[in-house]
Amino acid sequence: MYRAIQAAVAVAVVEEAAQGIQQAMDDWDAVNDGFCDESGNIVDHDGWNKRIVERDLTAYKHFTRILPYSAAFVFHMRLPVDTNPDDARLKSSRTELARANVSARRTLREIHNDIHPRPLQHAAAEVWHEMTLWAENAPALIDAHRRTSSARARAGHTTSRRATTPLPAARPPADPPGSAAPHRPSGRLR
């Protein structure tokens, strides 16, 4: 039961945060061309720099919500044994997120341990690639997880047999062969 709750929380947090990162990316794409000329060269460097920092910080705000749940999310996104071989993309997505998690944590740890304090926008810019990987890969894994969970529920399987199956009643240990019978009170008081 605990694992099912942990998975549900991780999925909900990651889904919302990945949508926030994707929205920051979409908002940037909507204004990016306005800072460039027809050939794609930046003409408004100040405006472009300001907006890219805003994009990074907005995405980073959402990404920091993912970090506490990232390992649990990757763990619970294991694919079932009977996964269609054509779903290699899902396996690849899970691997990408596991790598992005390790990379982002390493980068943020290095920034945190740096002798010279750096502004938050530096951290956001440094993990931009990892944030985009979460926005791009998490939704497909969440969809697959939900399909698998729905199929399991329709089939009548529980999330965890161990958590719902009662243990057999305990029996007293048998006397070892060849031992004298233990003293058992007769039940009468003297």
mmCIF file of C-alpha atoms in Angstrom:
data_model
loop_
_atom_site.group_PDB
_atom_site.id
_atom_site.type_symbol
_atom_site.label_atom_id
_atom_site.label_comp_id
_atom_site.label_asym_id
_atom_site.label_seq_id
_atom_site.Cartn_x
_atom_site.Cartn_y
_atom_site.Cartn_z
ATOM 1 C CA MET A 1 0.000 0.000 0.000
ATOM 2 C CA TYR A 2 2.871 2.374 0.874
ATOM 3 C CA ARG A 3 4.429 1.927 -2.565
ATOM 4 C CA ALA A 4 1.135 2.654 -4.295
ATOM 5 C CA ILE A 5 0.754 5.876 -2.307
ATOM 6 C CA GLN A 6 4.382 6.828 -2.937
ATOM 7 C CA ALA A 7 3.925 6.229 -6.663
ATOM 8 C CA ALA A 8 0.688 8.231 -6.778
ATOM 9 C CA VAL A 9 2.277 11.213 -5.028
ATOM 10 C CA ALA A 10 5.410 11.100 -7.191
ATOM 11 C CA VAL A 11 3.340 10.876 -10.375
ATOM 12 C CA ALA A 12 1.088 13.785 -9.361
ATOM 13 C CA VAL A 13 3.985 16.059 -8.390
ATOM 14 C CA VAL A 14 6.109 15.208 -11.436
ATOM 15 C CA GLU A 15 3.165 15.560 -13.806
ATOM 16 C CA GLU A 16 2.270 19.045 -12.569
ATOM 17 C CA ALA A 17 5.894 20.205 -12.446
ATOM 18 C CA ALA A 18 6.699 18.812 -15.917
ATOM 19 C CA GLN A 19 3.682 20.705 -17.267
ATOM 20 C CA GLY A 20 5.029 23.874 -15.639
ATOM 21 C CA ILE A 21 8.446 23.375 -17.241
ATOM 22 C CA GLN A 22 6.801 22.719 -20.604
ATOM 23 C CA GLN A 23 4.725 25.890 -20.226
ATOM 24 C CA ALA A 24 7.890 27.912 -19.555
ATOM 25 C CA MET A 25 9.396 26.425 -22.715
ATOM 26 C CA ASP A 26 6.242 27.180 -24.739
ATOM 27 C CA ASP A 27 6.093 30.752 -23.418
ATOM 28 C CA TRP A 28 9.712 31.237 -24.470
ATOM 29 C CA ASP A 29 9.058 29.817 -27.932
ATOM 30 C CA ALA A 30 6.171 32.266 -28.344
ATOM 31 C CA VAL A 31 8.392 35.340 -27.793
ATOM 32 C CA ASN A 32 11.826 34.132 -28.882
ATOM 33 C CA ASP A 33 11.412 35.153 -32.512
ATOM 34 C CA GLY A 34 10.480 38.683 -31.450
ATOM 35 C CA PHE A 35 14.068 39.235 -30.303
ATOM 36 C CA CYS A 36 15.560 38.118 -33.617
ATOM 37 C CA ASP A 37 15.641 39.329 -37.195
ATOM 38 C CA GLU A 38 14.469 37.260 -40.169
ATOM 39 C CA SER A 39 17.753 35.371 -40.366
ATOM 40 C CA GLY A 40 17.556 34.362 -36.684
ATOM 41 C CA ASN A 41 20.159 36.764 -35.341
ATOM 42 C CA ILE A 42 19.398 38.356 -31.978
ATOM 43 C CA VAL A 43 18.685 42.060 -32.368
ATOM 44 C CA ASP A 44 17.441 42.819 -28.838
ATOM 45 C CA HIS A 45 20.128 41.304 -26.610
ATOM 46 C CA ASP A 46 18.858 42.909 -23.407
ATOM 47 C CA GLY A 47 15.283 41.754 -23.970
ATOM 48 C CA TRP A 48 16.417 38.294 -25.037
ATOM 49 C CA ASN A 49 18.700 37.901 -21.990
ATOM 50 C CA LYS A 50 15.993 39.086 -19.611
ATOM 51 C CA ARG A 51 13.386 36.697 -21.029
ATOM 52 C CA ILE A 52 15.724 33.714 -21.103
ATOM 53 C CA VAL A 53 16.528 34.240 -17.417
ATOM 54 C CA GLU A 54 12.791 34.465 -16.680
ATOM 55 C CA ARG A 55 12.233 31.239 -18.629
ATOM 56 C CA ASP A 56 15.014 29.442 -16.769
ATOM 57 C CA LEU A 57 13.831 30.628 -13.352
ATOM 58 C CA THR A 58 10.213 29.714 -14.038
ATOM 59 C CA ALA A 59 11.193 26.240 -15.207
ATOM 60 C CA TYR A 60 13.592 25.873 -12.260
ATOM 61 C CA LYS A 61 10.821 26.709 -9.795
ATOM 62 C CA HIS A 62 8.891 23.730 -11.155
ATOM 63 C CA PHE A 63 11.974 21.526 -11.395
ATOM 64 C CA THR A 64 12.771 21.988 -7.704
ATOM 65 C CA ARG A 65 9.396 20.394 -6.974
ATOM 66 C CA ILE A 66 10.442 17.318 -8.977
ATOM 67 C CA LEU A 67 13.774 16.769 -7.234
ATOM 68 C CA PRO A 68 12.439 15.356 -3.933
ATOM 69 C CA TYR A 69 10.310 12.841 -5.866
ATOM 70 C CA SER A 70 12.569 12.120 -8.832
ATOM 71 C CA ALA A 71 14.136 8.908 -7.539
ATOM 72 C CA ALA A 72 10.770 7.498 -6.429
ATOM 73 C CA PHE A 73 9.254 8.475 -9.773
ATOM 74 C CA VAL A 74 11.963 6.715 -11.770
ATOM 75 C CA PHE A 75 11.678 3.671 -9.492
ATOM 76 C CA HIS A 76 7.909 3.394 -9.929
ATOM 77 C CA MET A 77 8.061 3.874 -13.683
ATOM 78 C CA ARG A 78 9.476 0.406 -14.203
ATOM 79 C CA LEU A 79 7.879 -1.198 -17.211
ATOM 80 C CA PRO A 80 5.918 -4.412 -16.789
ATOM 81 C CA VAL A 81 7.489 -7.617 -18.059
ATOM 82 C CA ASP A 82 4.842 -7.934 -20.781
ATOM 83 C CA THR A 83 5.542 -4.482 -22.229
ATOM 84 C CA ASN A 84 5.276 -4.348 -25.980
ATOM 85 C CA PRO A 85 8.783 -4.477 -27.511
ATOM 86 C CA ASP A 86 7.765 -1.496 -29.662
ATOM 87 C CA ASP A 87 7.678 0.582 -26.477
ATOM 88 C CA ALA A 88 11.466 0.877 -26.385
ATOM 89 C CA ARG A 89 10.884 4.626 -26.224
ATOM 90 C CA LEU A 90 9.468 4.215 -22.719
ATOM 91 C CA LYS A 91 12.545 2.338 -21.549
ATOM 92 C CA SER A 92 14.700 5.025 -23.127
ATOM 93 C CA SER A 93 12.627 7.759 -21.436
ATOM 94 C CA ARG A 94 13.062 6.136 -18.039
ATOM 95 C CA THR A 95 16.816 5.848 -18.599
ATOM 96 C CA GLU A 96 16.993 9.495 -19.711
ATOM 97 C CA LEU A 97 15.189 10.639 -16.567
ATOM 98 C CA ALA A 98 17.411 8.551 -14.313
ATOM 99 C CA ARG A 99 20.489 10.077 -15.938
ATOM 100 C CA ALA A 100 19.017 13.592 -15.847
ATOM 101 C CA ASN A 101 18.275 13.150 -12.148
ATOM 102 C CA VAL A 102 21.869 12.145 -11.367
ATOM 103 C CA SER A 103 23.301 14.899 -13.569
ATOM 104 C CA ALA A 104 21.126 17.659 -12.108
ATOM 105 C CA ARG A 105 21.867 16.616 -8.544
ATOM 106 C CA ARG A 106 25.599 16.538 -9.254
ATOM 107 C CA THR A 107 25.508 19.965 -10.929
ATOM 108 C CA LEU A 108 23.439 21.540 -8.158
ATOM 109 C CA ARG A 109 25.690 20.006 -5.490
ATOM 110 C CA GLU A 110 28.762 21.478 -7.221
ATOM 111 C CA ILE A 111 27.095 24.896 -7.431
ATOM 112 C CA HIS A 112 26.075 24.699 -3.773
ATOM 113 C CA ASN A 113 29.603 23.717 -2.716
ATOM 114 C CA ASP A 114 31.244 26.425 -4.831
ATOM 115 C CA ILE A 115 33.324 28.916 -2.824
ATOM 116 C CA HIS A 116 31.808 31.879 -4.634
ATOM 117 C CA PRO A 117 28.050 32.190 -4.229
ATOM 118 C CA ARG A 118 26.231 32.251 -7.547
ATOM 119 C CA PRO A 119 22.827 33.698 -8.270
ATOM 120 C CA LEU A 120 19.876 31.356 -8.614
ATOM 121 C CA GLN A 121 19.633 32.014 -12.342
ATOM 122 C CA HIS A 122 23.063 30.396 -12.731
ATOM 123 C CA ALA A 123 21.781 27.153 -11.211
ATOM 124 C CA ALA A 124 18.664 27.313 -13.400
ATOM 125 C CA ALA A 125 20.751 27.796 -16.546
ATOM 126 C CA GLU A 126 23.131 24.975 -15.594
ATOM 127 C CA VAL A 127 20.346 22.384 -15.300
ATOM 128 C CA TRP A 128 18.272 23.620 -18.261
ATOM 129 C CA HIS A 129 19.004 20.488 -20.289
ATOM 130 C CA GLU A 130 17.921 18.212 -17.444
ATOM 131 C CA MET A 131 14.719 20.228 -16.963
ATOM 132 C CA THR A 132 13.831 19.834 -20.638
ATOM 133 C CA LEU A 133 14.401 16.074 -20.410
ATOM 134 C CA TRP A 134 11.883 15.853 -17.572
ATOM 135 C CA ALA A 135 9.336 17.935 -19.481
ATOM 136 C CA GLU A 136 9.772 15.812 -22.598
ATOM 137 C CA ASN A 137 9.997 12.301 -21.106
ATOM 138 C CA ALA A 138 7.854 12.256 -17.957
ATOM 139 C CA PRO A 139 4.448 12.580 -19.689
ATOM 140 C CA ALA A 140 4.919 9.414 -21.784
ATOM 141 C CA LEU A 141 5.973 7.427 -18.719
ATOM 142 C CA ILE A 142 3.027 8.735 -16.722
ATOM 143 C CA ASP A 143 0.616 7.736 -19.492
ATOM 144 C CA ALA A 144 2.136 4.238 -19.679
ATOM 145 C CA HIS A 145 2.019 3.923 -15.884
ATOM 146 C CA ARG A 146 -1.661 4.876 -15.843
ATOM 147 C CA ARG A 147 -2.515 2.438 -18.646
ATOM 148 C CA THR A 148 -0.729 -0.362 -16.813
ATOM 149 C CA SER A 149 -2.395 0.532 -13.514
ATOM 150 C CA SER A 150 -5.828 0.633 -15.178
ATOM 151 C CA ALA A 151 -5.250 -2.715 -16.845
ATOM 152 C CA ARG A 152 -4.199 -4.226 -13.510
ATOM 153 C CA ALA A 153 -7.275 -2.799 -11.799
ATOM 154 C CA ARG A 154 -9.586 -4.175 -14.523
ATOM 155 C CA ALA A 155 -7.940 -7.579 -14.193
ATOM 156 C CA GLY A 156 -8.607 -7.539 -10.466
ATOM 157 C CA HIS A 157 -4.992 -7.527 -9.345
ATOM 158 C CA THR A 158 -4.000 -5.689 -6.225
ATOM 159 C CA THR A 159 -1.078 -3.303 -6.201
ATOM 160 C CA SER A 160 0.825 -5.396 -3.717
ATOM 161 C CA ARG A 161 -0.209 -8.914 -2.706
ATOM 162 C CA ARG A 162 2.103 -8.850 0.262
ATOM 163 C CA ALA A 163 0.352 -5.847 1.747
ATOM 164 C CA THR A 164 -3.149 -7.335 1.415
ATOM 165 C CA THR A 165 -2.699 -11.083 1.985
ATOM 166 C CA PRO A 166 -2.968 -12.083 5.647
ATOM 167 C CA LEU A 167 -0.195 -14.165 7.123
ATOM 168 C CA PRO A 168 -1.018 -17.769 8.048
ATOM 169 C CA ALA A 169 -1.782 -18.378 11.696
ATOM 170 C CA ALA A 170 1.290 -19.207 13.774
ATOM 171 C CA ARG A 171 1.561 -22.796 14.996
ATOM 172 C CA PRO A 172 3.483 -23.894 18.038
ATOM 173 C CA PRO A 173 6.789 -25.502 17.103
ATOM 174 C CA ALA A 174 6.701 -29.285 16.835
ATOM 175 C CA ASP A 175 8.685 -31.325 19.296
ATOM 176 C CA PRO A 176 11.889 -32.594 17.723
ATOM 177 C CA PRO A 177 11.792 -36.301 16.890
ATOM 178 C CA GLY A 178 12.965 -38.526 19.722
ATOM 179 C CA SER A 179 12.518 -35.899 22.425
ATOM 180 C CA ALA A 180 10.498 -36.495 25.523
ATOM 181 C CA ALA A 181 7.085 -34.927 25.496
ATOM 182 C CA PRO A 182 7.193 -31.558 27.215
ATOM 183 C CA HIS A 183 5.531 -31.134 30.571
ATOM 184 C CA ARG A 184 2.032 -29.922 29.952
ATOM 185 C CA PRO A 185 -0.097 -28.874 32.866
ATOM 186 C CA SER A 186 -3.230 -30.895 33.292
ATOM 187 C CA GLY A 187 -5.315 -27.854 33.897
ATOM 188 C CA ARG A 188 -6.116 -28.829 37.511
ATOM 189 C CA LEU A 189 -4.912 -26.625 40.258
ATOM 190 C CA ARG A 190 -3.449 -28.276 43.315
#
